[in-house]
C-alpha cells in the first residue's frame, strides 16, 4: 500500500513541477512580449527620427553628387534609402529642403567653430580652435566632404549657395580680418587671402590622399604657418602652445 502511495505522490509531484515550468515559461514569454510592446520614450523616438533624417540626407547627398541635383528625384532617394516617399515628406518638404539642410549642416559644422562665445570678436584661442576643428572635421568626414564639394560646385548650386551665405560669409571675413590686424599685420587683406589658400590646400590634401594620416604635428605645423603669415616687417607672431 505504501509503495503504491509513494508512486502516485511521485507522479503528482512530477506533474506539478511540469506545470510550474510551463507556467514560468509562459510568464517569461509574456513579460518579454509585454516589454517589447511597451511604448518607446520620447528620447528613443527622437533618436529614431534623427537616424531616419540623417539616412535621407546621406543618400540624397550621394545621389546629388553623382547624378546632379536637378537630375535626382525624391523617388530615387526613397528607393536607394529603402524607405517610402511618404516617409521622406515627414522630414522634408521638398528636394530643395533636403539640399538646404545639407548645406546648413556643412556651413555650421565649420564656421560655428570660429567664434565660440558668439561675441563677434575672434581671440587667438578661437582662431587656433577653428583651424583644428576645420582640419579634424574634414579628416573624420572625408566621404561627406568629397560628395559635398562635388555637389556645391555644380554651377546652379554654387550660385544659390553664394547668394544664401553671402551675409554670413562677410561676418566671418570681418572677424578674421580684425583678428589678423590685432596680431600686428600691416597687410591684413593679403594675409587673409594667404591663410585661406593655406587652409584650403590643407583640406584638399586630406580629401585627395586616401592614405594620408593626419597627425597632431601636421595640424600644429599648419597653425604655425598661419601665424607666420600674420606678420609685418618687424616681427612674426607665433601661437602659444
Coordinates of N, CA and C in Angstrom, one line a residue:
X1 N 0.8 -1.2 0.0 CA 0.0 0.0 0.0 C 0.9 1.3 0.0
X2 N 1.9 1.2 0.8 CA 2.8 2.4 0.9 C 3.6 2.6 -0.4
X3 N 3.9 1.5 -1.0 CA 4.6 1.6 -2.3 C 3.7 2.3 -3.4
X4 N 2.5 1.9 -3.4 CA 1.5 2.5 -4.4 C 1.3 3.9 -4.1
X5 N 1.2 4.3 -2.8 CA 1.0 5.7 -2.4 C 2.2 6.5 -2.8
X6 N 3.4 6.0 -2.6 CA 4.6 6.8 -2.9 C 4.7 7.0 -4.4
X7 N 4.3 5.9 -5.2 CA 4.3 6.0 -6.7 C 3.4 7.2 -7.1
X8 N 2.2 7.2 -6.6 CA 1.2 8.2 -7.1 C 1.7 9.6 -6.6
X9 N 2.3 9.7 -5.4 CA 2.8 11.0 -4.9 C 3.9 11.5 -5.8
X10 N 4.7 10.6 -6.2 CA 5.8 11.0 -7.1 C 5.3 11.5 -8.5
X11 N 4.3 10.8 -9.0 CA 3.7 11.2 -10.3 C 3.1 12.6 -10.1
X12 N 2.4 12.8 -9.0 CA 1.8 14.1 -8.8 C 2.8 15.2 -8.7
X13 N 3.9 15.0 -8.0 CA 4.9 16.0 -7.9 C 5.6 16.3 -9.2
X14 N 5.8 15.2 -10.0 CA 6.3 15.5 -11.4 C 5.4 16.3 -12.2
X15 N 4.1 16.0 -12.1 CA 3.1 16.8 -12.8 C 3.1 18.2 -12.4
X16 N 3.1 18.4 -11.1 CA 3.1 19.8 -10.6 C 4.4 20.6 -11.0
X17 N 5.5 19.9 -11.0 CA 6.8 20.5 -11.4 C 6.7 20.9 -12.9
X18 N 6.1 20.0 -13.7 CA 5.9 20.3 -15.1 C 5.0 21.5 -15.3
X19 N 3.9 21.5 -14.6 CA 3.0 22.7 -14.7 C 3.7 24.0 -14.3
X20 N 4.5 23.9 -13.2 CA 5.2 25.1 -12.8 C 6.2 25.6 -13.9
X21 N 6.9 24.7 -14.5 CA 7.8 25.0 -15.6 C 7.1 25.7 -16.7
X22 N 6.0 25.0 -17.1 CA 5.2 25.6 -18.2 C 4.7 27.0 -17.9
X23 N 4.2 27.1 -16.7 CA 3.7 28.4 -16.2 C 4.8 29.5 -16.2
X24 N 6.0 29.1 -15.7 CA 7.1 30.1 -15.7 C 7.5 30.4 -17.1
X25 N 7.6 29.4 -18.0 CA 7.9 29.7 -19.4 C 7.0 30.7 -20.1
X26 N 5.7 30.4 -19.8 CA 4.7 31.3 -20.4 C 4.8 32.7 -19.8
X27 N 5.0 32.7 -18.5 CA 5.2 34.0 -17.9 C 6.3 34.8 -18.4
X28 N 7.5 34.1 -18.6 CA 8.7 34.8 -19.1 C 8.4 35.3 -20.5
X29 N 7.7 34.5 -21.4 CA 7.4 34.9 -22.7 C 6.5 36.2 -22.7
X30 N 5.6 36.1 -21.8 CA 4.6 37.2 -21.7 C 5.3 38.5 -21.3
X31 N 6.2 38.4 -20.3 CA 7.0 39.5 -19.9 C 7.8 40.1 -21.0
X32 N 8.5 39.2 -21.8 CA 9.3 39.7 -22.9 C 8.4 40.4 -23.9
X33 N 7.2 39.7 -24.2 CA 6.3 40.3 -25.2 C 5.8 41.7 -24.8
X34 N 5.4 41.7 -23.5 CA 4.9 43.0 -22.9 C 6.0 44.1 -23.0
X35 N 7.2 43.6 -22.7 CA 8.4 44.6 -22.7 C 8.6 45.1 -24.1
X36 N 8.5 44.3 -25.1 CA 8.6 44.7 -26.5 C 7.5 45.6 -26.9
X37 N 6.3 45.4 -26.3 CA 5.2 46.2 -26.7 C 5.1 47.5 -26.0
X38 N 6.0 47.7 -25.0 CA 5.9 48.9 -24.2 C 6.3 50.1 -25.2
X39 N 5.6 51.2 -25.0 CA 5.8 52.4 -25.9 C 7.2 52.9 -25.7
X40 N 7.8 53.4 -26.8 CA 9.2 54.0 -26.7 C 9.1 55.3 -26.0
X41 N 10.1 55.7 -25.4 CA 10.2 57.0 -24.7 C 10.4 58.1 -25.8
X42 N 10.1 59.3 -25.4 CA 10.3 60.4 -26.3 C 11.7 60.6 -26.8
X43 N 12.7 60.2 -25.9 CA 14.1 60.2 -26.3 C 14.4 59.2 -27.4
X44 N 13.8 58.0 -27.2 CA 14.0 56.9 -28.2 C 13.4 57.3 -29.6
X45 N 12.2 57.9 -29.5 CA 11.5 58.4 -30.8 C 12.4 59.4 -31.5
X46 N 13.0 60.3 -30.7 CA 13.8 61.4 -31.3 C 15.0 60.8 -31.9
X47 N 15.6 59.8 -31.3 CA 16.8 59.2 -31.8 C 16.5 58.5 -33.1
X48 N 15.4 57.8 -33.2 CA 14.9 57.1 -34.4 C 14.7 58.1 -35.5
X49 N 14.0 59.2 -35.1 CA 13.7 60.3 -36.1 C 15.0 60.9 -36.7
X50 N 16.0 61.1 -35.8 CA 17.2 61.7 -36.3 C 18.0 60.8 -37.2
X51 N 17.9 59.5 -36.8 CA 18.6 58.4 -37.7 C 18.0 58.4 -39.1
X52 N 16.7 58.4 -39.1 CA 16.0 58.4 -40.4 C 16.3 59.7 -41.2
X53 N 16.3 60.8 -40.5 CA 16.6 62.1 -41.2 C 18.0 62.1 -41.7
X54 N 19.0 61.6 -41.0 CA 20.4 61.5 -41.4 C 20.5 60.6 -42.6
X55 N 19.8 59.4 -42.5 CA 19.8 58.5 -43.7 C 19.4 59.1 -44.9
X56 N 18.3 59.9 -44.9 CA 17.8 60.6 -46.1 C 18.8 61.6 -46.6
X57 N 19.4 62.3 -45.7 CA 20.4 63.3 -46.1 C 21.6 62.7 -46.7
X58 N 22.1 61.6 -46.1 CA 23.3 60.9 -46.6 C 23.0 60.3 -48.0
X59 N 21.9 59.7 -48.2 CA 21.6 59.1 -49.5 C 21.3 60.2 -50.6
X60 N 20.6 61.3 -50.2 CA 20.4 62.4 -51.1 C 21.7 63.1 -51.5
X61 N 22.6 63.3 -50.6 CA 23.9 63.9 -50.9 C 24.7 63.0 -51.9
X62 N 24.7 61.7 -51.7 CA 25.3 60.8 -52.6 C 24.8 60.9 -54.0
X63 N 23.4 60.9 -54.1 CA 22.8 61.0 -55.5 C 23.0 62.4 -56.1
X64 N 22.9 63.4 -55.3 CA 23.1 64.8 -55.8 C 24.5 64.9 -56.4
X65 N 25.4 64.4 -55.7 CA 26.8 64.5 -56.1 C 27.1 63.7 -57.4
X66 N 26.5 62.5 -57.5 CA 26.8 61.6 -58.6 C 26.0 61.9 -59.8
X67 N 24.7 62.2 -59.6 CA 23.8 62.4 -60.8 C 23.5 63.9 -61.1
X68 N 23.8 64.8 -60.1 CA 23.4 66.2 -60.2 C 22.1 66.4 -59.4
X69 N 22.0 67.6 -58.9 CA 20.9 67.9 -58.0 C 19.6 67.8 -58.8
X70 N 19.6 68.5 -59.9 CA 18.3 68.6 -60.7 C 17.9 67.3 -61.4
X71 N 18.8 66.4 -61.6 CA 18.5 65.1 -62.2 C 18.1 64.0 -61.2
X72 N 18.1 64.4 -59.9 CA 17.8 63.4 -58.8 C 16.4 63.7 -58.4
X73 N 15.6 62.7 -58.2 CA 14.2 62.8 -57.8 C 14.0 62.3 -56.3
X74 N 12.9 62.7 -55.7 CA 12.6 62.1 -54.4 C 12.4 60.6 -54.5
X75 N 11.8 60.2 -55.6 CA 11.6 58.7 -55.8 C 12.9 58.0 -55.8
X76 N 13.9 58.5 -56.4 CA 15.2 57.9 -56.4 C 15.9 57.8 -55.0
X77 N 15.7 58.9 -54.3 CA 16.2 59.0 -52.9 C 15.5 57.9 -52.1
X78 N 14.2 57.8 -52.2 CA 13.5 56.9 -51.4 C 13.9 55.4 -51.7
X79 N 14.0 55.2 -53.0 CA 14.4 53.8 -53.5 C 15.8 53.4 -52.9
X80 N 16.8 54.3 -53.0 CA 18.1 54.0 -52.6 C 18.2 53.8 -51.0
X81 N 17.4 54.7 -50.4 CA 17.3 54.6 -48.9 C 16.4 53.5 -48.4
X82 N 15.7 52.8 -49.3 CA 14.8 51.7 -49.0 C 13.7 52.2 -48.0
X83 N 13.1 53.4 -48.3 CA 12.0 53.9 -47.5 C 11.0 54.4 -48.5
X84 N 9.8 54.7 -48.0 CA 8.8 55.3 -48.8 C 8.9 56.8 -49.1
X85 N 8.4 57.2 -50.2 CA 8.4 58.6 -50.5 C 7.7 59.4 -49.4
X86 N 6.6 58.8 -48.9 CA 5.8 59.5 -47.9 C 6.6 59.8 -46.6
X87 N 7.5 58.8 -46.3 CA 8.3 59.0 -45.1 C 9.3 60.2 -45.2
X88 N 9.8 60.3 -46.5 CA 10.7 61.5 -46.7 C 10.0 62.8 -46.4
X89 N 8.7 62.8 -46.9 CA 8.0 64.1 -46.7 C 7.6 64.3 -45.3
X90 N 7.8 63.3 -44.4 CA 7.6 63.6 -43.0 C 8.7 64.4 -42.4
X91 N 9.8 64.4 -43.1 CA 11.0 65.1 -42.6 C 11.4 66.3 -43.4
X92 N 11.1 66.3 -44.7 CA 11.5 67.4 -45.6 C 10.3 67.7 -46.5
X93 N 10.1 69.0 -46.7 CA 9.0 69.4 -47.6 C 9.3 69.2 -49.1
X94 N 10.6 69.2 -49.4 CA 10.9 69.1 -50.8 C 12.4 68.7 -51.0
X95 N 12.8 68.4 -52.2 CA 14.2 68.1 -52.5 C 15.1 69.3 -52.2
X96 N 14.6 70.5 -52.4 CA 15.3 71.7 -52.1 C 15.5 71.9 -50.6
X97 N 14.5 71.4 -49.8 CA 14.6 71.4 -48.3 C 15.7 70.5 -47.9
X98 N 15.9 69.4 -48.5 CA 17.0 68.4 -48.2 C 18.3 69.1 -48.5
X99 N 18.4 69.7 -49.6 CA 19.7 70.4 -50.0 C 20.0 71.5 -49.0
X100 N 19.0 72.3 -48.6 CA 19.2 73.4 -47.7 C 19.7 72.8 -46.3
X101 N 19.2 71.7 -45.9 CA 19.6 71.1 -44.6 C 21.1 70.6 -44.7
X102 N 21.4 70.1 -45.9 CA 22.8 69.6 -46.1 C 23.8 70.8 -46.0
X103 N 23.5 71.8 -46.8 CA 24.4 73.0 -46.9 C 24.5 73.7 -45.5
X104 N 23.4 73.7 -44.8 CA 23.4 74.4 -43.5 C 24.3 73.6 -42.5
X105 N 24.2 72.3 -42.6 CA 25.0 71.5 -41.7 C 26.5 71.7 -42.0
X106 N 26.8 71.7 -43.3 CA 28.2 71.8 -43.7 C 28.8 73.2 -43.2
X107 N 28.0 74.2 -43.5 CA 28.4 75.6 -43.1 C 28.6 75.7 -41.6
X108 N 27.6 75.3 -40.9 CA 27.7 75.4 -39.4 C 28.8 74.5 -38.8
X109 N 29.0 73.3 -39.4 CA 30.0 72.4 -38.9 C 31.4 73.0 -38.9
X110 N 31.6 73.9 -39.8 CA 32.9 74.6 -39.9 C 32.9 75.9 -39.2
X111 N 32.0 76.8 -39.5 CA 32.1 78.1 -39.1 C 31.5 78.4 -37.7
X112 N 30.7 77.5 -37.2 CA 30.3 77.7 -35.8 C 31.5 77.5 -34.8
X113 N 32.6 76.9 -35.3 CA 33.7 76.8 -34.5 C 34.6 78.0 -34.4
X114 N 34.2 79.0 -35.2 CA 35.1 80.2 -35.4 C 35.0 81.2 -34.2
X115 N 33.8 81.4 -33.7 CA 33.5 82.3 -32.6 C 32.8 81.6 -31.5
X116 N 33.5 80.9 -30.6 CA 32.8 80.1 -29.6 C 31.8 80.8 -28.7
X117 N 32.1 82.0 -28.2 CA 31.2 82.7 -27.3 C 30.3 83.6 -28.0
X118 N 30.3 83.7 -29.3 CA 29.4 84.5 -30.1 C 29.4 86.0 -29.8
X119 N 30.6 86.5 -29.5 CA 30.7 87.9 -29.2 C 31.1 88.8 -30.4
X120 N 31.4 88.1 -31.5 CA 31.8 88.8 -32.7 C 33.2 89.2 -32.7
X121 N 34.0 88.8 -31.7 CA 35.4 89.0 -31.6 C 36.2 87.7 -31.6
X122 N 37.2 87.6 -32.5 CA 37.9 86.4 -32.6 C 39.2 86.5 -31.8
X123 N 39.4 85.6 -30.8 CA 40.6 85.5 -30.0 C 41.6 84.6 -30.6
X124 N 42.8 84.6 -30.1 CA 43.8 83.7 -30.5 C 43.4 82.2 -30.3
X125 N 42.9 81.9 -29.1 CA 42.4 80.5 -28.8 C 41.3 80.1 -29.8
X126 N 40.4 81.0 -30.1 CA 39.3 80.7 -31.0 C 39.9 80.4 -32.4
X127 N 40.8 81.2 -32.8 CA 41.4 81.1 -34.2 C 42.1 79.7 -34.3
X128 N 42.9 79.4 -33.3 CA 43.6 78.1 -33.3 C 42.6 76.9 -33.2
X129 N 41.5 77.1 -32.4 CA 40.5 76.1 -32.3 C 39.7 75.9 -33.6
X130 N 39.5 77.0 -34.4 CA 38.9 77.0 -35.7 C 39.7 76.1 -36.7
X131 N 41.0 76.4 -36.7 CA 41.9 75.6 -37.6 C 41.8 74.2 -37.3
X132 N 42.0 73.8 -36.0 CA 42.0 72.4 -35.6 C 40.7 71.8 -35.9
X133 N 39.5 72.4 -35.6 CA 38.2 71.9 -35.9 C 38.0 71.7 -37.4
X134 N 38.4 72.6 -38.2 CA 38.2 72.5 -39.6 C 38.9 71.3 -40.2
X135 N 40.2 71.2 -39.9 CA 41.0 70.0 -40.4 C 40.5 68.7 -39.9
X136 N 40.1 68.7 -38.6 CA 39.6 67.5 -38.0 C 38.3 67.0 -38.6
X137 N 37.4 68.0 -38.9 CA 36.1 67.7 -39.5 C 36.3 67.1 -40.8
X138 N 37.2 67.7 -41.6 CA 37.4 67.1 -43.0 C 38.0 65.7 -42.9
X139 N 38.9 65.5 -42.0 CA 39.6 64.2 -41.8 C 38.6 63.2 -41.4
X140 N 37.7 63.5 -40.5 CA 36.8 62.5 -39.9 C 35.6 62.2 -40.7
X141 N 35.3 63.1 -41.7 CA 34.1 63.0 -42.5 C 34.5 63.2 -44.0
X142 N 35.6 62.4 -44.4 CA 36.1 62.6 -45.8 C 35.1 62.3 -46.8
X143 N 34.3 61.3 -46.7 CA 33.3 60.9 -47.7 C 32.3 62.0 -47.9
X144 N 31.8 62.5 -46.7 CA 30.8 63.6 -46.8 C 31.4 64.8 -47.5
X145 N 32.6 65.2 -47.2 CA 33.1 66.5 -47.8 C 33.4 66.3 -49.3
X146 N 33.9 65.1 -49.6 CA 34.1 64.8 -51.1 C 32.8 65.0 -51.9
X147 N 31.7 64.3 -51.4 CA 30.4 64.4 -52.0 C 29.9 65.9 -52.0
X148 N 30.1 66.5 -50.8 CA 29.6 67.9 -50.7 C 30.2 68.8 -51.7
X149 N 31.5 68.8 -51.8 CA 32.2 69.7 -52.7 C 31.8 69.4 -54.2
X150 N 31.6 68.1 -54.5 CA 31.1 67.7 -55.8 C 29.7 68.3 -56.1
X151 N 28.9 68.4 -55.0 CA 27.6 69.0 -55.1 C 27.6 70.5 -55.3
X152 N 28.3 71.2 -54.4 CA 28.2 72.6 -54.3 C 28.9 73.3 -55.5
X153 N 29.8 72.6 -56.2 CA 30.5 73.2 -57.3 C 29.7 73.0 -58.6
X154 N 28.5 72.3 -58.5 CA 27.6 72.3 -59.7 C 27.1 73.8 -59.9
X155 N 27.2 74.3 -61.1 CA 27.0 75.8 -61.3 C 25.8 76.4 -60.6
X156 N 24.6 75.8 -60.8 CA 23.4 76.4 -60.3 C 23.4 76.3 -58.7
X157 N 24.0 75.3 -58.2 CA 24.0 75.1 -56.8 C 25.0 76.1 -56.2
X158 N 26.2 76.3 -56.8 CA 27.2 77.2 -56.3 C 26.6 78.6 -56.3
X159 N 25.9 79.0 -57.3 CA 25.3 80.3 -57.4 C 24.3 80.5 -56.2
X160 N 23.4 79.5 -56.0 CA 22.4 79.6 -55.0 C 23.1 79.6 -53.6
X161 N 24.1 78.8 -53.4 CA 24.8 78.8 -52.1 C 25.4 80.1 -51.8
X162 N 26.1 80.7 -52.8 CA 26.7 82.0 -52.6 C 25.7 83.1 -52.2
X163 N 24.5 83.1 -52.8 CA 23.5 84.1 -52.5 C 23.0 83.9 -51.1
X164 N 22.8 82.7 -50.6 CA 22.3 82.4 -49.3 C 23.2 82.7 -48.2
X165 N 24.5 82.5 -48.5 CA 25.5 82.6 -47.4 C 26.5 83.8 -47.5
X166 N 26.1 84.8 -48.3 CA 27.0 85.9 -48.5 C 27.1 86.7 -47.2
X167 N 26.0 87.0 -46.6 CA 26.0 87.8 -45.3 C 26.8 87.1 -44.2
X168 N 26.5 85.8 -44.1 CA 27.3 85.1 -43.1 C 28.8 85.1 -43.4
X169 N 29.1 84.9 -44.7 CA 30.4 84.9 -45.1 C 31.2 86.2 -44.8
X170 N 30.5 87.3 -45.0 CA 31.0 88.6 -44.8 C 31.3 88.8 -43.3
X171 N 30.5 88.3 -42.4 CA 30.7 88.4 -41.0 C 32.0 87.6 -40.6
X172 N 32.2 86.5 -41.2 CA 33.3 85.7 -40.9 C 34.6 86.3 -41.4
X173 N 34.6 86.9 -42.6 CA 35.7 87.6 -43.2 C 36.1 88.8 -42.3
X174 N 35.1 89.5 -41.8 CA 35.3 90.7 -41.0 C 36.0 90.3 -39.7
X175 N 35.5 89.2 -39.0 CA 36.2 88.7 -37.8 C 37.6 88.3 -38.0
X176 N 37.8 87.6 -39.1 CA 39.2 87.1 -39.4 C 40.1 88.3 -39.7
X177 N 39.6 89.3 -40.5 CA 40.4 90.5 -40.8 C 40.8 91.2 -39.6
X178 N 39.8 91.4 -38.7 CA 40.1 92.2 -37.4 C 41.1 91.4 -36.5
X179 N 41.0 90.1 -36.5 CA 41.9 89.3 -35.8 C 43.4 89.4 -36.3
X180 N 43.5 89.4 -37.6 CA 44.8 89.5 -38.3 C 45.4 90.8 -38.0
X181 N 44.6 91.9 -38.0 CA 45.1 93.2 -37.7 C 45.5 93.3 -36.2
X182 N 44.8 92.6 -35.3 CA 45.1 92.7 -33.9 C 46.4 91.9 -33.6
X183 N 46.9 91.1 -34.5 CA 48.1 90.3 -34.4 C 49.3 91.1 -34.9
X184 N 49.1 92.3 -35.4 CA 50.2 93.2 -35.8 C 50.5 93.2 -37.3
X185 N 49.6 92.6 -38.1 CA 49.8 92.6 -39.6 C 49.5 94.0 -40.2
X186 N 50.4 94.4 -41.1 CA 50.3 95.6 -41.8 C 49.6 95.4 -43.2
X187 N 49.5 94.1 -43.5 CA 48.9 93.7 -44.8 C 47.8 92.7 -44.5
X188 N 46.7 93.0 -43.8 CA 45.7 92.1 -43.4 C 45.0 91.4 -44.5
X189 N 44.7 92.2 -45.6 CA 44.0 91.6 -46.7 C 44.8 90.5 -47.4
X190 N 46.1 90.8 -47.6 CA 47.0 89.9 -48.2 C 47.1 88.6 -47.4
X191 N 47.3 88.8 -46.1 CA 47.4 87.7 -45.1 C 46.2 86.8 -45.1
X192 N 45.0 87.5 -45.1 CA 43.7 86.8 -45.1 C 43.6 85.8 -46.3
X193 N 44.0 86.3 -47.5 CA 43.9 85.5 -48.7 C 44.9 84.4 -48.6
X194 N 46.1 84.6 -48.1 CA 47.1 83.6 -48.0 C 46.7 82.5 -47.0
X195 N 46.1 82.9 -45.9 CA 45.7 81.9 -44.9 C 44.5 81.1 -45.5
X196 N 43.6 81.7 -46.2 CA 42.5 81.0 -46.8 C 43.1 79.9 -47.8
X197 N 44.0 80.3 -48.6 CA 44.7 79.4 -49.5 C 45.3 78.2 -48.8
X198 N 46.0 78.6 -47.7 CA 46.7 77.6 -46.9 C 45.8 76.5 -46.3
X199 N 44.7 77.0 -45.7 CA 43.7 76.1 -45.1 C 43.0 75.2 -46.2
X200 N 42.7 75.9 -47.3 CA 42.0 75.1 -48.4 C 43.0 74.0 -49.0
X201 N 44.3 74.4 -49.0 CA 45.2 73.4 -49.5 C 45.4 72.3 -48.5
X202 N 45.3 72.6 -47.2 CA 45.4 71.5 -46.2 C 44.3 70.5 -46.3
X203 N 43.1 71.1 -46.4 CA 41.9 70.2 -46.5 C 41.9 69.4 -47.8
X204 N 42.4 70.1 -48.9 CA 42.4 69.4 -50.2 C 43.3 68.2 -50.1
X205 N 44.5 68.3 -49.4 CA 45.4 67.2 -49.3 C 44.7 66.0 -48.5
X206 N 44.0 66.4 -47.4 CA 43.3 65.4 -46.6 C 42.3 64.6 -47.5
X207 N 41.6 65.4 -48.3 CA 40.5 64.8 -49.1 C 41.0 63.9 -50.3
X208 N 42.1 64.3 -50.9 CA 42.5 63.7 -52.1 C 43.6 62.6 -51.9
X209 N 44.0 62.5 -50.7 CA 45.1 61.5 -50.4 C 44.5 60.4 -49.5
X210 N 44.1 59.3 -50.1 CA 43.4 58.2 -49.3 C 44.3 57.6 -48.2
X211 N 45.6 57.6 -48.4 CA 46.5 57.0 -47.4 C 47.1 58.0 -46.5
X212 N 46.7 59.3 -46.6 CA 47.2 60.3 -45.8 C 46.7 60.2 -44.3
X213 N 47.7 60.2 -43.4 CA 47.4 60.0 -42.0 C 47.6 61.3 -41.3
X214 N 46.6 61.9 -40.8 CA 46.7 63.2 -40.1 C 47.2 63.1 -38.7
X215 N 48.2 63.8 -38.4 CA 48.8 63.8 -37.0 C 48.7 65.2 -36.4
X216 N 48.9 65.2 -35.1 CA 48.9 66.5 -34.3 C 50.0 67.4 -34.8
X217 N 51.1 66.8 -35.1 CA 52.3 67.6 -35.6 C 51.9 68.4 -36.9
X218 N 51.2 67.7 -37.8 CA 50.8 68.3 -39.0 C 49.8 69.5 -38.8
X219 N 48.9 69.3 -37.9 CA 47.9 70.3 -37.5 C 48.7 71.5 -36.9
X220 N 49.6 71.2 -36.0 CA 50.3 72.3 -35.3 C 51.2 73.0 -36.3
X221 N 51.8 72.3 -37.3 CA 52.6 73.0 -38.3 C 51.7 73.9 -39.2
X222 N 50.5 73.5 -39.4 CA 49.6 74.3 -40.2 C 49.2 75.6 -39.4
X223 N 49.0 75.4 -38.1 CA 48.7 76.6 -37.3 C 49.9 77.6 -37.3
X224 N 51.1 77.0 -37.1 CA 52.3 77.8 -37.1 C 52.5 78.6 -38.4
X225 N 52.2 77.9 -39.5 CA 52.3 78.5 -40.9 C 51.3 79.7 -41.0
X226 N 50.1 79.5 -40.4 CA 49.1 80.6 -40.5 C 49.6 81.8 -39.7
X227 N 50.2 81.6 -38.5 CA 50.7 82.7 -37.7 C 52.0 83.3 -38.3
X228 N 52.7 82.6 -39.1 CA 53.9 83.2 -39.8 C 53.4 84.1 -40.9
X229 N 52.3 83.8 -41.4 CA 51.7 84.7 -42.5 C 51.2 86.0 -41.9
X230 N 50.7 85.9 -40.6 CA 50.2 87.1 -40.0 C 51.4 87.9 -39.4
X231 N 52.0 88.7 -40.2 CA 53.2 89.3 -39.8 C 53.4 90.7 -40.5
X232 N 54.3 91.5 -39.9 CA 54.7 92.7 -40.6 C 56.3 92.7 -40.8
X233 N 56.8 93.8 -41.1 CA 58.3 93.8 -41.4 C 59.1 93.7 -40.1
X234 N 58.5 93.9 -39.0 CA 59.3 94.0 -37.7 C 59.3 92.7 -37.0
X235 N 58.1 91.9 -37.0 CA 58.1 90.7 -36.2 C 57.2 89.7 -36.8
X236 N 57.3 88.5 -36.3 CA 56.4 87.4 -36.7 C 55.7 86.9 -35.5
X237 N 54.4 86.8 -35.5 CA 53.6 86.3 -34.4 C 53.4 84.8 -34.4
X238 N 53.8 84.1 -33.3 CA 53.6 82.7 -33.2 C 52.5 82.4 -32.1
X239 N 51.8 81.4 -32.3 CA 50.8 81.0 -31.3 C 51.4 80.3 -30.1
X240 N 50.9 80.4 -29.0 CA 51.4 79.8 -27.8 C 50.9 78.4 -27.7
X241 N 51.8 77.5 -27.4 CA 51.4 76.1 -27.3 C 51.0 75.8 -25.9

